[in-house]
Amino acid sequence: MADKMKITVAGVMGGIRALGPIAVFILPFGIAFGVAAIEKGMTAAQALAMSVLLYSAAAQFASLEYWPAGFPSLALALTIAAVSARMVIMGAALSPWSNEIPRKERLPAFFFLSDPNFADSFQSFQAGERDLGRLVGGGFILWIAWILGTAFGAAAGAQFGDLDLFGVDVLMAAYFTTMIVGPWLRESSVVRAVVQALPLIIAASAVAVVGDMVLPAGWNIVAAALVGGAIGGWQYGR
């Protein structure tokens, strides 16, 4: 019988060690957000508070498009929900393991969920790891790096110039590809994975095309992301 899932300090430290090197590559993204936030009119305190409390790079960058005001709150909330819809899929994919943990413990742990520590934890749990602390520790060190980057970027302003010149985005893409595609290749399950993703892709594409005809500009993408996230969450959560 497999060991029951738990959260331990040793697991947290294991997650920190595993994703500590990756946290270095999070710093430039945090810096970029801090710089962009100041340029959009945020104060350094506002930018830092958003990174501490929201902790979602994509959602934070999206929100800057509507800063400082004038955009309907409901529309902004739906935009953030659409940008973050992938988190539903990630949470559902981890549920076979995380649901063994009491809700009062696992819900705070998922505050630290992000793309890199999802990939790391999912692969580790498939390999037999039974400590949700792995997710917490990996997410925690990435969160700290994101906060430090935001603080540094907000303090320094636009003096950094174009951060794309450093090529960090290429490094992160290579990391995600290795973490996610690697196990599929080892298990010869690429075709199965593609087949499983087809309903999500087809439904989201259909909503985007139809929505372009009947919704205001841009809202077809929001609708497609929400539908895709809902289908993915249902599919992986079964």
PDB file of C-alpha atoms in Angstrom:
ATOM      1  CA  MET A   1       0.000   0.000   0.000  1.00  0.00           C
ATOM      2  CA  ALA A   2       1.380   3.413  -0.955  1.00  0.00           C
ATOM      3  CA  ASP A   3       2.267   5.855   1.787  1.00  0.00           C
ATOM      4  CA  LYS A   4      -0.346   8.501   2.485  1.00  0.00           C
ATOM      5  CA  MET A   5       0.379  12.068   1.390  1.00  0.00           C
ATOM      6  CA  LYS A   6       1.675  14.470   4.025  1.00  0.00           C
ATOM      7  CA  ILE A   7       3.310  17.879   4.414  1.00  0.00           C
ATOM      8  CA  THR A   8       6.640  17.941   6.245  1.00  0.00           C
ATOM      9  CA  VAL A   9       9.517  20.355   6.764  1.00  0.00           C
ATOM     10  CA  ALA A  10      11.792  17.902   4.953  1.00  0.00           C
ATOM     11  CA  GLY A  11       9.463  18.017   1.938  1.00  0.00           C
ATOM     12  CA  VAL A  12       9.438  21.821   1.977  1.00  0.00           C
ATOM     13  CA  MET A  13      13.232  21.904   2.072  1.00  0.00           C
ATOM     14  CA  GLY A  14      13.343  19.394  -0.787  1.00  0.00           C
ATOM     15  CA  GLY A  15      11.167  21.685  -2.879  1.00  0.00           C
ATOM     16  CA  ILE A  16      13.375  24.664  -2.063  1.00  0.00           C
ATOM     17  CA  ARG A  17      16.494  22.751  -3.105  1.00  0.00           C
ATOM     18  CA  ALA A  18      14.876  21.507  -6.305  1.00  0.00           C
ATOM     19  CA  LEU A  19      13.655  24.906  -7.521  1.00  0.00           C
ATOM     20  CA  GLY A  20      16.222  27.186  -5.910  1.00  0.00           C
ATOM     21  CA  PRO A  21      18.262  27.364  -9.143  1.00  0.00           C
ATOM     22  CA  ILE A  22      15.101  28.103 -11.144  1.00  0.00           C
ATOM     23  CA  ALA A  23      14.256  30.971  -8.784  1.00  0.00           C
ATOM     24  CA  VAL A  24      17.263  32.834 -10.165  1.00  0.00           C
ATOM     25  CA  PHE A  25      15.504  33.003 -13.536  1.00  0.00           C
ATOM     26  CA  ILE A  26      12.323  34.332 -11.896  1.00  0.00           C
ATOM     27  CA  LEU A  27      14.142  37.452 -10.684  1.00  0.00           C
ATOM     28  CA  PRO A  28      14.296  39.189 -14.112  1.00  0.00           C
ATOM     29  CA  PHE A  29      10.565  38.626 -14.618  1.00  0.00           C
ATOM     30  CA  GLY A  30       9.863  40.168 -11.222  1.00  0.00           C
ATOM     31  CA  ILE A  31      12.126  43.066 -12.096  1.00  0.00           C
ATOM     32  CA  ALA A  32      10.277  43.512 -15.396  1.00  0.00           C
ATOM     33  CA  PHE A  33       6.956  43.649 -13.566  1.00  0.00           C
ATOM     34  CA  GLY A  34       8.289  46.166 -11.051  1.00  0.00           C
ATOM     35  CA  VAL A  35       9.567  48.396 -13.849  1.00  0.00           C
ATOM     36  CA  ALA A  36       6.317  48.096 -15.840  1.00  0.00           C
ATOM     37  CA  ALA A  37       4.192  48.785 -12.756  1.00  0.00           C
ATOM     38  CA  ILE A  38       6.030  52.017 -12.004  1.00  0.00           C
ATOM     39  CA  GLU A  39       5.761  53.096 -15.639  1.00  0.00           C
ATOM     40  CA  LYS A  40       1.980  52.510 -15.476  1.00  0.00           C
ATOM     41  CA  GLY A  41       1.648  54.780 -12.449  1.00  0.00           C
ATOM     42  CA  MET A  42       1.729  52.332  -9.543  1.00  0.00           C
ATOM     43  CA  THR A  43       3.664  53.183  -6.434  1.00  0.00           C
ATOM     44  CA  ALA A  44       6.426  50.831  -5.330  1.00  0.00           C
ATOM     45  CA  ALA A  45       4.280  49.807  -2.347  1.00  0.00           C
ATOM     46  CA  GLN A  46       1.328  48.931  -4.597  1.00  0.00           C
ATOM     47  CA  ALA A  47       3.485  46.871  -6.946  1.00  0.00           C
ATOM     48  CA  LEU A  48       5.079  45.015  -4.033  1.00  0.00           C
ATOM     49  CA  ALA A  49       1.716  44.366  -2.353  1.00  0.00           C
ATOM     50  CA  MET A  50       0.337  42.909  -5.574  1.00  0.00           C
ATOM     51  CA  SER A  51       3.284  40.520  -5.887  1.00  0.00           C
ATOM     52  CA  VAL A  52       2.977  39.449  -2.246  1.00  0.00           C
ATOM     53  CA  LEU A  53      -0.794  38.881  -2.284  1.00  0.00           C
ATOM     54  CA  LEU A  54      -1.621  37.928  -5.872  1.00  0.00           C
ATOM     55  CA  TYR A  55       1.535  36.092  -6.955  1.00  0.00           C
ATOM     56  CA  SER A  56       0.595  35.487 -10.576  1.00  0.00           C
ATOM     57  CA  ALA A  57       2.939  36.943 -13.144  1.00  0.00           C
ATOM     58  CA  ALA A  58       0.554  36.607 -16.084  1.00  0.00           C
ATOM     59  CA  ALA A  59      -2.398  38.030 -14.158  1.00  0.00           C
ATOM     60  CA  GLN A  60      -0.333  40.881 -12.769  1.00  0.00           C
ATOM     61  CA  PHE A  61       0.984  41.905 -16.167  1.00  0.00           C
ATOM     62  CA  ALA A  62      -2.549  41.683 -17.590  1.00  0.00           C
ATOM     63  CA  SER A  63      -3.902  43.923 -14.845  1.00  0.00           C
ATOM     64  CA  LEU A  64      -1.410  46.647 -15.757  1.00  0.00           C
ATOM     65  CA  GLU A  65      -3.236  47.170 -19.043  1.00  0.00           C
ATOM     66  CA  TYR A  66      -6.191  48.572 -17.082  1.00  0.00           C
ATOM     67  CA  TRP A  67      -4.294  50.618 -14.506  1.00  0.00           C
ATOM     68  CA  PRO A  68      -5.011  53.033 -12.895  1.00  0.00           C
ATOM     69  CA  ALA A  69      -8.803  52.996 -13.336  1.00  0.00           C
ATOM     70  CA  GLY A  70     -11.715  53.270 -15.703  1.00  0.00           C
ATOM     71  CA  PHE A  71     -12.066  49.607 -16.625  1.00  0.00           C
ATOM     72  CA  PRO A  72     -15.160  47.790 -15.251  1.00  0.00           C
ATOM     73  CA  SER A  73     -14.263  45.710 -12.197  1.00  0.00           C
ATOM     74  CA  LEU A  74     -16.240  42.676 -13.407  1.00  0.00           C
ATOM     75  CA  ALA A  75     -14.506  42.724 -16.788  1.00  0.00           C
ATOM     76  CA  LEU A  76     -11.114  42.977 -15.090  1.00  0.00           C
ATOM     77  CA  ALA A  77     -11.990  40.089 -12.769  1.00  0.00           C
ATOM     78  CA  LEU A  78     -13.027  37.924 -15.729  1.00  0.00           C
ATOM     79  CA  THR A  79      -9.819  38.793 -17.557  1.00  0.00           C
ATOM     80  CA  ILE A  80      -7.734  37.751 -14.549  1.00  0.00           C
ATOM     81  CA  ALA A  81      -9.790  34.564 -14.226  1.00  0.00           C
ATOM     82  CA  ALA A  82      -9.197  33.740 -17.880  1.00  0.00           C
ATOM     83  CA  VAL A  83      -5.465  34.365 -17.620  1.00  0.00           C
ATOM     84  CA  SER A  84      -5.317  32.116 -14.542  1.00  0.00           C
ATOM     85  CA  ALA A  85      -7.605  29.382 -15.906  1.00  0.00           C
ATOM     86  CA  ARG A  86      -4.647  27.034 -16.323  1.00  0.00           C
ATOM     87  CA  MET A  87      -4.415  26.860 -12.519  1.00  0.00           C
ATOM     88  CA  VAL A  88      -7.702  24.934 -12.515  1.00  0.00           C
ATOM     89  CA  ILE A  89      -6.126  22.306 -14.748  1.00  0.00           C
ATOM     90  CA  MET A  90      -2.977  22.157 -12.629  1.00  0.00           C
ATOM     91  CA  GLY A  91      -4.928  21.768  -9.408  1.00  0.00           C
ATOM     92  CA  ALA A  92      -7.079  19.051 -10.926  1.00  0.00           C
ATOM     93  CA  ALA A  93      -4.012  17.209 -12.214  1.00  0.00           C
ATOM     94  CA  LEU A  94      -2.512  17.213  -8.703  1.00  0.00           C
ATOM     95  CA  SER A  95      -5.774  16.263  -6.984  1.00  0.00           C
ATOM     96  CA  PRO A  96      -5.167  12.483  -6.890  1.00  0.00           C
ATOM     97  CA  TRP A  97      -2.348  13.208  -4.432  1.00  0.00           C
ATOM     98  CA  SER A  98      -3.309  16.510  -2.806  1.00  0.00           C
ATOM     99  CA  ASN A  99      -6.838  15.383  -1.898  1.00  0.00           C
ATOM    100  CA  GLU A 100      -5.330  13.002   0.637  1.00  0.00           C
ATOM    101  CA  ILE A 101      -4.328  16.088   2.652  1.00  0.00           C
ATOM    102  CA  PRO A 102      -6.972  17.779   4.872  1.00  0.00           C
ATOM    103  CA  ARG A 103      -8.527  20.803   3.139  1.00  0.00           C
ATOM    104  CA  LYS A 104      -7.351  23.254   5.805  1.00  0.00           C
ATOM    105  CA  GLU A 105      -3.765  22.259   4.980  1.00  0.00           C
ATOM    106  CA  ARG A 106      -3.883  21.784   1.219  1.00  0.00           C
ATOM    107  CA  LEU A 107      -5.696  25.034   0.377  1.00  0.00           C
ATOM    108  CA  PRO A 108      -2.962  27.271   1.885  1.00  0.00           C
ATOM    109  CA  ALA A 109      -0.373  25.057   0.179  1.00  0.00           C
ATOM    110  CA  PHE A 110      -1.919  25.806  -3.222  1.00  0.00           C
ATOM    111  CA  PHE A 111      -1.322  29.520  -2.746  1.00  0.00           C
ATOM    112  CA  PHE A 112       2.221  28.701  -3.869  1.00  0.00           C
ATOM    113  CA  LEU A 113       1.138  26.857  -7.027  1.00  0.00           C
ATOM    114  CA  SER A 114       2.861  28.105 -10.169  1.00  0.00           C
ATOM    115  CA  ASP A 115       4.004  26.654 -13.481  1.00  0.00           C
ATOM    116  CA  PRO A 116       7.528  25.560 -12.432  1.00  0.00           C
ATOM    117  CA  ASN A 117       6.608  23.923  -9.130  1.00  0.00           C
ATOM    118  CA  PHE A 118       3.588  22.253 -10.694  1.00  0.00           C
ATOM    119  CA  ALA A 119       5.855  20.614 -13.280  1.00  0.00           C
ATOM    120  CA  ASP A 120       8.363  19.604 -10.602  1.00  0.00           C
ATOM    121  CA  SER A 121       5.754  18.297  -8.141  1.00  0.00           C
ATOM    122  CA  PHE A 122       3.679  16.454 -10.739  1.00  0.00           C
ATOM    123  CA  GLN A 123       6.751  14.601 -11.969  1.00  0.00           C
ATOM    124  CA  SER A 124       7.885  13.859  -8.399  1.00  0.00           C
ATOM    125  CA  PHE A 125       4.459  12.546  -7.322  1.00  0.00           C
ATOM    126  CA  GLN A 126       4.300  10.302 -10.380  1.00  0.00           C
ATOM    127  CA  ALA A 127       7.694   8.920  -9.357  1.00  0.00           C
ATOM    128  CA  GLY A 128       6.441   8.058  -5.861  1.00  0.00           C
ATOM    129  CA  GLU A 129       7.019  11.226  -3.786  1.00  0.00           C
ATOM    130  CA  ARG A 130       4.349  11.506  -1.091  1.00  0.00           C
ATOM    131  CA  ASP A 131       5.095  14.883   0.464  1.00  0.00           C
ATOM    132  CA  LEU A 132       3.056  17.934  -0.595  1.00  0.00           C
ATOM    133  CA  GLY A 133       5.772  19.987   1.060  1.00  0.00           C
ATOM    134  CA  ARG A 134       7.603  19.607  -2.245  1.00  0.00           C
ATOM    135  CA  LEU A 135       4.984  21.860  -3.856  1.00  0.00           C
ATOM    136  CA  VAL A 136       5.052  24.328  -0.961  1.00  0.00           C
ATOM    137  CA  GLY A 137       8.834  24.621  -0.791  1.00  0.00           C
ATOM    138  CA  GLY A 138       9.291  25.004  -4.520  1.00  0.00           C
ATOM    139  CA  GLY A 139       6.532  27.589  -4.724  1.00  0.00           C
ATOM    140  CA  PHE A 140       7.834  29.445  -1.677  1.00  0.00           C
ATOM    141  CA  ILE A 141      11.323  30.008  -3.076  1.00  0.00           C
ATOM    142  CA  LEU A 142       9.842  31.148  -6.405  1.00  0.00           C
ATOM    143  CA  TRP A 143       7.470  33.500  -4.556  1.00  0.00           C
ATOM    144  CA  ILE A 144      10.390  35.043  -2.644  1.00  0.00           C
ATOM    145  CA  ALA A 145      12.318  35.531  -5.889  1.00  0.00           C
ATOM    146  CA  TRP A 146       9.255  37.150  -7.501  1.00  0.00           C
ATOM    147  CA  ILE A 147       8.860  39.554  -4.565  1.00  0.00           C
ATOM    148  CA  LEU A 148      12.562  40.460  -4.531  1.00  0.00           C
ATOM    149  CA  GLY A 149      12.528  41.032  -8.289  1.00  0.00           C
ATOM    150  CA  THR A 150       9.445  43.231  -8.044  1.00  0.00           C
ATOM    151  CA  ALA A 151      10.991  45.295  -5.242  1.00  0.00           C
ATOM    152  CA  PHE A 152      14.225  45.738  -7.158  1.00  0.00           C
ATOM    153  CA  GLY A 153      12.445  46.645 -10.397  1.00  0.00           C
ATOM    154  CA  ALA A 154      10.105  49.104  -8.689  1.00  0.00           C
ATOM    155  CA  ALA A 155      13.058  50.783  -6.971  1.00  0.00           C
ATOM    156  CA  ALA A 156      15.251  50.985 -10.075  1.00  0.00           C
ATOM    157  CA  GLY A 157      12.534  51.989 -12.545  1.00  0.00           C
ATOM    158  CA  ALA A 158      13.321  51.786 -16.250  1.00  0.00           C
ATOM    159  CA  GLN A 159      17.110  51.825 -15.861  1.00  0.00           C
ATOM    160  CA  PHE A 160      17.319  48.150 -16.810  1.00  0.00           C
ATOM    161  CA  GLY A 161      16.155  48.692 -20.382  1.00  0.00           C
ATOM    162  CA  ASP A 162      14.700  45.800 -22.400  1.00  0.00           C
ATOM    163  CA  LEU A 163      14.994  42.646 -20.273  1.00  0.00           C
ATOM    164  CA  ASP A 164      14.266  40.434 -23.299  1.00  0.00           C
ATOM    165  CA  LEU A 165      17.839  41.080 -24.380  1.00  0.00           C
ATOM    166  CA  PHE A 166      19.012  38.692 -21.630  1.00  0.00           C
ATOM    167  CA  GLY A 167      17.124  35.767 -23.179  1.00  0.00           C
ATOM    168  CA  VAL A 168      15.649  34.571 -19.879  1.00  0.00           C
ATOM    169  CA  ASP A 169      12.359  33.773 -21.603  1.00  0.00           C
ATOM    170  CA  VAL A 170      14.157  31.197 -23.774  1.00  0.00           C
ATOM    171  CA  LEU A 171      15.704  29.535 -20.728  1.00  0.00           C
ATOM    172  CA  MET A 172      12.353  29.258 -18.959  1.00  0.00           C
ATOM    173  CA  ALA A 173      10.674  27.837 -22.064  1.00  0.00           C
ATOM    174  CA  ALA A 174      13.415  25.210 -22.318  1.00  0.00           C
ATOM    175  CA  TYR A 175      12.937  24.319 -18.648  1.00  0.00           C
ATOM    176  CA  PHE A 176       9.156  23.893 -18.981  1.00  0.00           C
ATOM    177  CA  THR A 177       9.579  21.799 -22.127  1.00  0.00           C
ATOM    178  CA  THR A 178      12.066  19.487 -20.432  1.00  0.00           C
ATOM    179  CA  MET A 179       9.986  19.077 -17.257  1.00  0.00           C
ATOM    180  CA  ILE A 180       6.664  18.428 -18.985  1.00  0.00           C
ATOM    181  CA  VAL A 181       7.590  16.661 -22.218  1.00  0.00           C
ATOM    182  CA  GLY A 182      10.388  14.564 -20.712  1.00  0.00           C
ATOM    183  CA  PRO A 183       8.162  12.162 -18.733  1.00  0.00           C
ATOM    184  CA  TRP A 184       5.818  11.775 -21.728  1.00  0.00           C
ATOM    185  CA  LEU A 185       8.724  10.705 -23.929  1.00  0.00           C
ATOM    186  CA  ARG A 186       9.971   8.216 -21.345  1.00  0.00           C
ATOM    187  CA  GLU A 187       6.517   6.688 -21.022  1.00  0.00           C
ATOM    188  CA  SER A 188       5.788   6.759 -24.780  1.00  0.00           C
ATOM    189  CA  SER A 189       2.525   8.556 -24.033  1.00  0.00           C
ATOM    190  CA  VAL A 190       2.773  11.551 -26.345  1.00  0.00           C
ATOM    191  CA  VAL A 191      -0.061  10.347 -28.578  1.00  0.00           C
ATOM    192  CA  ARG A 192      -2.291   9.637 -25.561  1.00  0.00           C
ATOM    193  CA  ALA A 193      -1.589  13.108 -24.150  1.00  0.00           C
ATOM    194  CA  VAL A 194      -2.425  14.787 -27.454  1.00  0.00           C
ATOM    195  CA  VAL A 195      -5.670  12.816 -27.768  1.00  0.00           C
ATOM    196  CA  GLN A 196      -6.658  13.801 -24.218  1.00  0.00           C
ATOM    197  CA  ALA A 197      -6.024  17.476 -25.023  1.00  0.00           C
ATOM    198  CA  LEU A 198      -8.064  17.480 -28.256  1.00  0.00           C
ATOM    199  CA  PRO A 199     -11.489  18.163 -26.646  1.00  0.00           C
ATOM    200  CA  LEU A 200     -10.040  21.160 -24.811  1.00  0.00           C
ATOM    201  CA  ILE A 201      -8.325  22.521 -27.920  1.00  0.00           C
ATOM    202  CA  ILE A 202     -11.358  22.044 -30.171  1.00  0.00           C
ATOM    203  CA  ALA A 203     -13.815  23.570 -27.687  1.00  0.00           C
ATOM    204  CA  ALA A 204     -11.619  26.594 -26.924  1.00  0.00           C
ATOM    205  CA  SER A 205     -10.972  27.192 -30.624  1.00  0.00           C
ATOM    206  CA  ALA A 206     -14.676  27.003 -31.447  1.00  0.00           C
ATOM    207  CA  VAL A 207     -15.567  29.458 -28.687  1.00  0.00           C
ATOM    208  CA  ALA A 208     -12.837  31.846 -29.881  1.00  0.00           C
ATOM    209  CA  VAL A 209     -14.100  31.772 -33.482  1.00  0.00           C
ATOM    210  CA  VAL A 210     -17.794  32.132 -32.629  1.00  0.00           C
ATOM    211  CA  GLY A 211     -17.055  34.694 -29.919  1.00  0.00           C
ATOM    212  CA  ASP A 212     -15.186  36.837 -32.432  1.00  0.00           C
ATOM    213  CA  MET A 213     -18.465  37.221 -34.302  1.00  0.00           C
ATOM    214  CA  VAL A 214     -20.735  38.088 -31.370  1.00  0.00           C
ATOM    215  CA  LEU A 215     -18.554  39.507 -28.563  1.00  0.00           C
ATOM    216  CA  PRO A 216     -16.684  42.810 -28.215  1.00  0.00           C
ATOM    217  CA  ALA A 217     -13.074  42.769 -29.413  1.00  0.00           C
ATOM    218  CA  GLY A 218     -10.836  40.627 -27.255  1.00  0.00           C
ATOM    219  CA  TRP A 219     -13.598  38.977 -25.236  1.00  0.00           C
ATOM    220  CA  ASN A 220     -13.613  35.899 -27.463  1.00  0.00           C
ATOM    221  CA  ILE A 221     -10.143  35.078 -26.094  1.00  0.00           C
ATOM    222  CA  VAL A 222     -11.347  35.520 -22.519  1.00  0.00           C
ATOM    223  CA  ALA A 223     -14.333  33.242 -23.179  1.00  0.00           C
ATOM    224  CA  ALA A 224     -12.164  30.629 -24.893  1.00  0.00           C
ATOM    225  CA  ALA A 225      -9.711  30.573 -21.984  1.00  0.00           C
ATOM    226  CA  LEU A 226     -12.517  30.148 -19.443  1.00  0.00           C
ATOM    227  CA  VAL A 227     -14.116  27.312 -21.425  1.00  0.00           C
ATOM    228  CA  GLY A 228     -10.756  25.614 -21.956  1.00  0.00           C
ATOM    229  CA  GLY A 229      -9.924  25.869 -18.242  1.00  0.00           C
ATOM    230  CA  ALA A 230     -13.326  24.469 -17.242  1.00  0.00           C
ATOM    231  CA  ILE A 231     -13.038  21.508 -19.624  1.00  0.00           C
ATOM    232  CA  GLY A 232      -9.470  20.813 -18.562  1.00  0.00           C
ATOM    233  CA  GLY A 233     -10.405  20.931 -14.884  1.00  0.00           C
ATOM    234  CA  TRP A 234     -13.285  18.506 -15.449  1.00  0.00           C
ATOM    235  CA  GLN A 235     -11.168  16.205 -17.604  1.00  0.00           C
ATOM    236  CA  TYR A 236      -8.211  15.946 -15.213  1.00  0.00           C
ATOM    237  CA  GLY A 237     -10.371  15.949 -12.109  1.00  0.00           C
ATOM    238  CA  ARG A 238     -12.435  12.894 -13.066  1.00  0.00           C
TER     239      ARG A 238
END
